[in-house]
Coordinates of C-alpha atoms in Angstrom, one line a residue:
M277 CA -3.2 13.8 16.4
G278 CA -2.3 17.0 18.2
H279 CA -0.2 18.5 15.4
S280 CA -0.5 21.7 13.5
L281 CA 1.6 23.8 11.1
E282 CA 3.0 27.0 12.7
I283 CA 1.7 29.2 9.9
E284 CA 2.2 32.5 11.7
R285 CA 5.8 31.6 12.5
F286 CA 6.6 30.7 8.9
L287 CA 5.1 34.0 7.8
K288 CA 6.7 36.1 10.5
L289 CA 10.2 34.8 9.7
K290 CA 9.7 35.3 6.0
K291 CA 8.5 38.9 6.5
Q292 CA 11.5 39.5 8.8
E293 CA 13.8 38.2 6.1
L294 CA 12.3 40.3 3.4
G295 CA 11.7 43.4 5.5
T296 CA 8.2 43.8 4.3
E297 CA 4.6 42.7 4.9
Q298 CA 3.7 42.7 1.2
D299 CA 5.5 40.4 -1.2
D300 CA 4.5 37.7 -3.7
A301 CA 6.6 35.2 -1.7
I302 CA 4.6 35.9 1.4
V303 CA 1.3 35.5 -0.4
K304 CA 2.4 32.2 -1.8
L305 CA 3.7 31.0 1.5
E306 CA 0.5 31.9 3.3
L307 CA -1.6 30.0 0.7
C308 CA 0.7 27.0 0.8
T309 CA 0.8 26.8 4.7
Q310 CA -2.9 27.2 4.9
S311 CA -3.4 24.4 2.4
I312 CA -1.1 22.0 4.4
H313 CA -3.1 22.9 7.5
R314 CA -6.4 22.1 5.7
W315 CA -5.0 18.8 4.4
L316 CA -4.1 17.9 7.9
K317 CA -7.6 18.5 9.1
Y318 CA -8.9 16.3 6.3
C319 CA -6.6 13.6 7.5
E320 CA -8.0 13.9 11.0
Y321 CA -11.5 13.8 9.8
H322 CA -11.1 10.7 7.6
Y323 CA -9.0 8.9 10.3
A324 CA -11.7 9.3 12.9
N325 CA -14.4 8.1 10.4
L326 CA -12.3 5.1 9.5
E327 CA -11.7 4.2 13.1
D328 CA -15.5 4.3 13.7
A329 CA -16.3 2.3 10.6
V330 CA -14.0 -0.7 11.5
K331 CA -15.3 -1.1 15.0
E332 CA -17.1 -4.3 15.9
P333 CA -19.5 -5.6 14.8
N334 CA -19.3 -3.6 11.6
L335 CA -16.8 -5.8 9.8
S336 CA -18.5 -9.0 10.9
L337 CA -21.9 -7.8 9.6
D338 CA -20.4 -6.5 6.4
R339 CA -18.7 -9.9 5.8
M340 CA -22.0 -11.7 6.1
S341 CA -24.1 -9.5 3.8
V342 CA -24.5 -5.9 2.6
Y343 CA -24.6 -4.0 5.9
Q344 CA -25.8 -0.4 6.2
R345 CA -25.6 1.4 9.5
A346 CA -28.6 3.5 10.7
G347 CA -28.4 7.1 9.6
E348 CA -26.1 6.3 6.6
N349 CA -27.1 6.2 2.9
V350 CA -24.4 3.7 1.8
P351 CA -23.2 0.3 3.0
V352 CA -20.4 0.3 5.6
R353 CA -18.0 -1.1 3.0
Y354 CA -18.2 2.2 1.1
V355 CA -17.6 4.1 4.3
Y356 CA -14.4 2.4 5.2
E357 CA -13.2 2.2 1.6
A358 CA -13.8 5.9 1.0
N359 CA -12.1 7.0 4.2
I360 CA -9.0 4.8 3.5
A361 CA -8.7 6.4 0.1
A362 CA -9.4 9.9 1.3
F363 CA -7.1 9.7 4.3
L364 CA -4.1 8.5 2.2
N365 CA -4.9 11.0 -0.6
S366 CA -5.1 13.9 1.8
L367 CA -1.8 12.8 3.5
H368 CA -0.1 12.5 0.1
A369 CA -1.2 16.0 -0.9
L370 CA 0.0 17.3 2.5
L371 CA 3.4 15.8 2.2
D372 CA 3.9 16.4 -1.6
S373 CA 3.3 20.1 -1.2
F374 CA 6.2 20.5 1.3
P375 CA 9.0 21.0 -1.3
Y376 CA 7.0 23.9 -2.7
L377 CA 6.7 25.4 0.7
L378 CA 10.3 24.8 1.5
N379 CA 11.5 26.5 -1.7
I380 CA 9.4 29.6 -1.0
F381 CA 10.6 29.8 2.6
I382 CA 14.3 29.1 1.7
P383 CA 14.6 29.5 -2.0
V384 CA 17.1 27.4 -3.9
T385 CA 15.6 27.7 -7.5
E386 CA 15.3 30.7 -9.8
T387 CA 11.5 30.5 -9.7
T388 CA 8.9 29.0 -7.3
E389 CA 7.2 27.4 -10.2
S390 CA 10.1 25.2 -11.4
T391 CA 9.2 21.6 -12.2
S392 CA 12.3 20.5 -10.3
I393 CA 10.7 21.4 -7.0
K394 CA 9.7 18.0 -5.7
W395 CA 10.7 15.1 -3.4
H396 CA 13.7 14.2 -5.5
E397 CA 17.4 13.7 -4.6
I398 CA 18.5 16.5 -7.0
F399 CA 16.2 19.1 -5.3
I400 CA 16.8 17.9 -1.8
K401 CA 20.6 18.0 -2.3
K402 CA 20.3 21.8 -2.7
Y403 CA 19.8 22.0 1.1
E404 CA 22.8 19.9 1.9
N405 CA 24.6 22.6 3.9
M406 CA 21.7 23.4 6.1
D407 CA 21.1 22.0 9.6
F408 CA 17.9 20.2 8.7
Y409 CA 19.3 18.4 5.7
D410 CA 19.7 15.0 7.4
E411 CA 16.0 15.0 8.5
L412 CA 15.0 16.1 5.0
S413 CA 17.0 13.4 3.4
D414 CA 15.7 10.8 5.9
F415 CA 12.2 11.7 5.0
L416 CA 12.9 11.2 1.3
M417 CA 14.0 7.7 2.2
D418 CA 11.0 6.9 4.4
R419 CA 9.4 3.6 3.3
T420 CA 6.0 4.5 4.7
F421 CA 6.0 7.8 2.7
H422 CA 6.7 5.9 -0.5
K423 CA 4.0 3.4 0.2
V424 CA 1.5 6.3 0.5
K425 CA 2.8 7.6 -2.8
G426 CA 2.4 4.2 -4.4
Y427 CA -1.1 3.7 -3.1
V428 CA -2.3 7.2 -4.2
N429 CA -0.6 7.0 -7.6
T430 CA -2.3 3.7 -8.3
I431 CA -5.8 4.9 -7.4
K432 CA -5.3 8.2 -9.3
H433 CA -3.8 6.9 -12.5
K434 CA -4.8 3.2 -12.7
H435 CA -7.6 1.8 -10.5
L436 CA -9.0 1.5 -7.0
I437 CA -7.2 -0.9 -4.8
R438 CA -9.5 -3.6 -3.5
I439 CA -9.9 -3.9 0.3
S440 CA -10.5 -7.4 1.6
N441 CA -12.7 -7.8 4.7
Q442 CA -11.2 -10.6 6.8
R443 CA -14.0 -10.3 9.4
D444 CA -11.8 -9.1 12.2
H445 CA -9.5 -6.8 10.0
L446 CA -9.1 -5.3 6.6
E447 CA -6.4 -6.0 4.1
F448 CA -5.1 -4.3 0.9
E449 CA -5.3 -6.9 -1.9
E450 CA -2.3 -5.6 -3.8
Y451 CA -0.5 -2.4 -5.0
S452 CA 3.0 -1.5 -6.0
Y453 CA 5.4 1.3 -4.9
K454 CA 9.0 2.3 -5.4
E455 CA 11.1 1.6 -2.4
P456 CA 14.2 3.8 -1.9
H457 CA 17.7 2.3 -1.3
R458 CA 21.2 3.9 -1.4
D459 CA 23.7 2.3 -3.7
E460 CA 27.4 1.9 -3.0
Q461 CA 28.0 5.5 -4.1
G462 CA 25.3 6.8 -1.8
K463 CA 22.9 7.6 -4.6
I464 CA 19.2 6.8 -4.2
Q465 CA 17.9 4.0 -6.3
F466 CA 14.2 3.0 -6.4
V467 CA 13.4 -0.7 -6.4
P468 CA 9.8 -1.8 -7.4
N469 CA 8.1 -3.5 -4.5
T470 CA 4.6 -5.0 -4.0
V471 CA 2.2 -4.7 -1.1
A472 CA -0.1 -7.7 -0.9
G473 CA -2.4 -8.8 2.0
E474 CA -1.2 -6.0 4.3
N475 CA -3.4 -5.2 7.3
V476 CA -4.9 -1.8 6.6
M477 CA -5.3 -0.3 10.0
P478 CA -1.7 -0.8 11.3
F479 CA -0.5 0.9 8.1
I480 CA -2.9 3.8 8.5
E481 CA -2.0 4.1 12.2
A482 CA 1.7 4.2 11.2
C483 CA 0.9 7.1 8.9
H484 CA -1.1 8.8 11.6
D485 CA 1.1 8.2 14.6
V486 CA 4.6 8.1 13.1
L487 CA 4.8 9.6 9.6
I488 CA 2.8 12.8 10.3
P489 CA 4.7 13.6 13.6
K490 CA 7.9 13.0 11.7
F491 CA 6.8 15.5 9.1
F492 CA 6.0 18.2 11.7
N493 CA 9.4 17.6 13.4
L494 CA 11.0 18.4 10.1
C495 CA 8.9 21.6 9.8
D496 CA 10.1 22.6 13.3
S497 CA 13.7 22.0 12.3
V498 CA 13.3 24.2 9.2
L499 CA 11.8 26.9 11.3
R500 CA 14.6 26.7 13.9
F501 CA 17.2 26.9 11.1
K502 CA 15.6 30.0 9.6
S503 CA 15.3 31.7 12.9
S504 CA 18.9 31.0 13.8
Q505 CA 20.0 32.2 10.3
L506 CA 18.1 35.5 10.7
T507 CA 19.5 36.0 14.2
H508 CA 23.0 35.4 13.0
D509 CA 22.5 37.9 10.2
L510 CA 21.5 40.8 12.5

């Protein structure tokens, strides 16, 4: 994956802005950035385990009967199912905590505990005059991001999503998500959509190889904006 959150840079710029090493905002920012870093490591762990679990001949043997690899205490089906769920849950937690981080780093609400701090058009709009706004808004519209949200919300609040072993690949049986579209006035509208029979690994790879780098590019843009802002204010 090769990505990491620049925790020290976030903290350094916040301390520079506040003119102090000790502040509640700095404590919260450190905890939040460390959490995002940890969620990323969880993603890496589960992605590697999943890649290993779907190698041949694991799926073929699993399709024929209950197959348990040497050294493991559960069938390989549990291994790939658990790592799919854990990867997407970790990714969802990583991405969903970003608005909280952003509002600590560049506050736009009266309190850091406001329930309005989330991936929502009203909250995102508060950053409209900042250089990174287009990237932030684009991320809010990202279809893969919303498929991750739909998957995780389903397994958290309703039921596990069945995984079908097609012998040479895995498929999601079915789940729903809300796909974002802009109406004629430019407002975001969410249209219910259903994922059925999607090949699991290309989707997981898109999350790993495209969505996560896109997120860290956004983080870099936020850091550049803050650095430029502080330099301008000197």
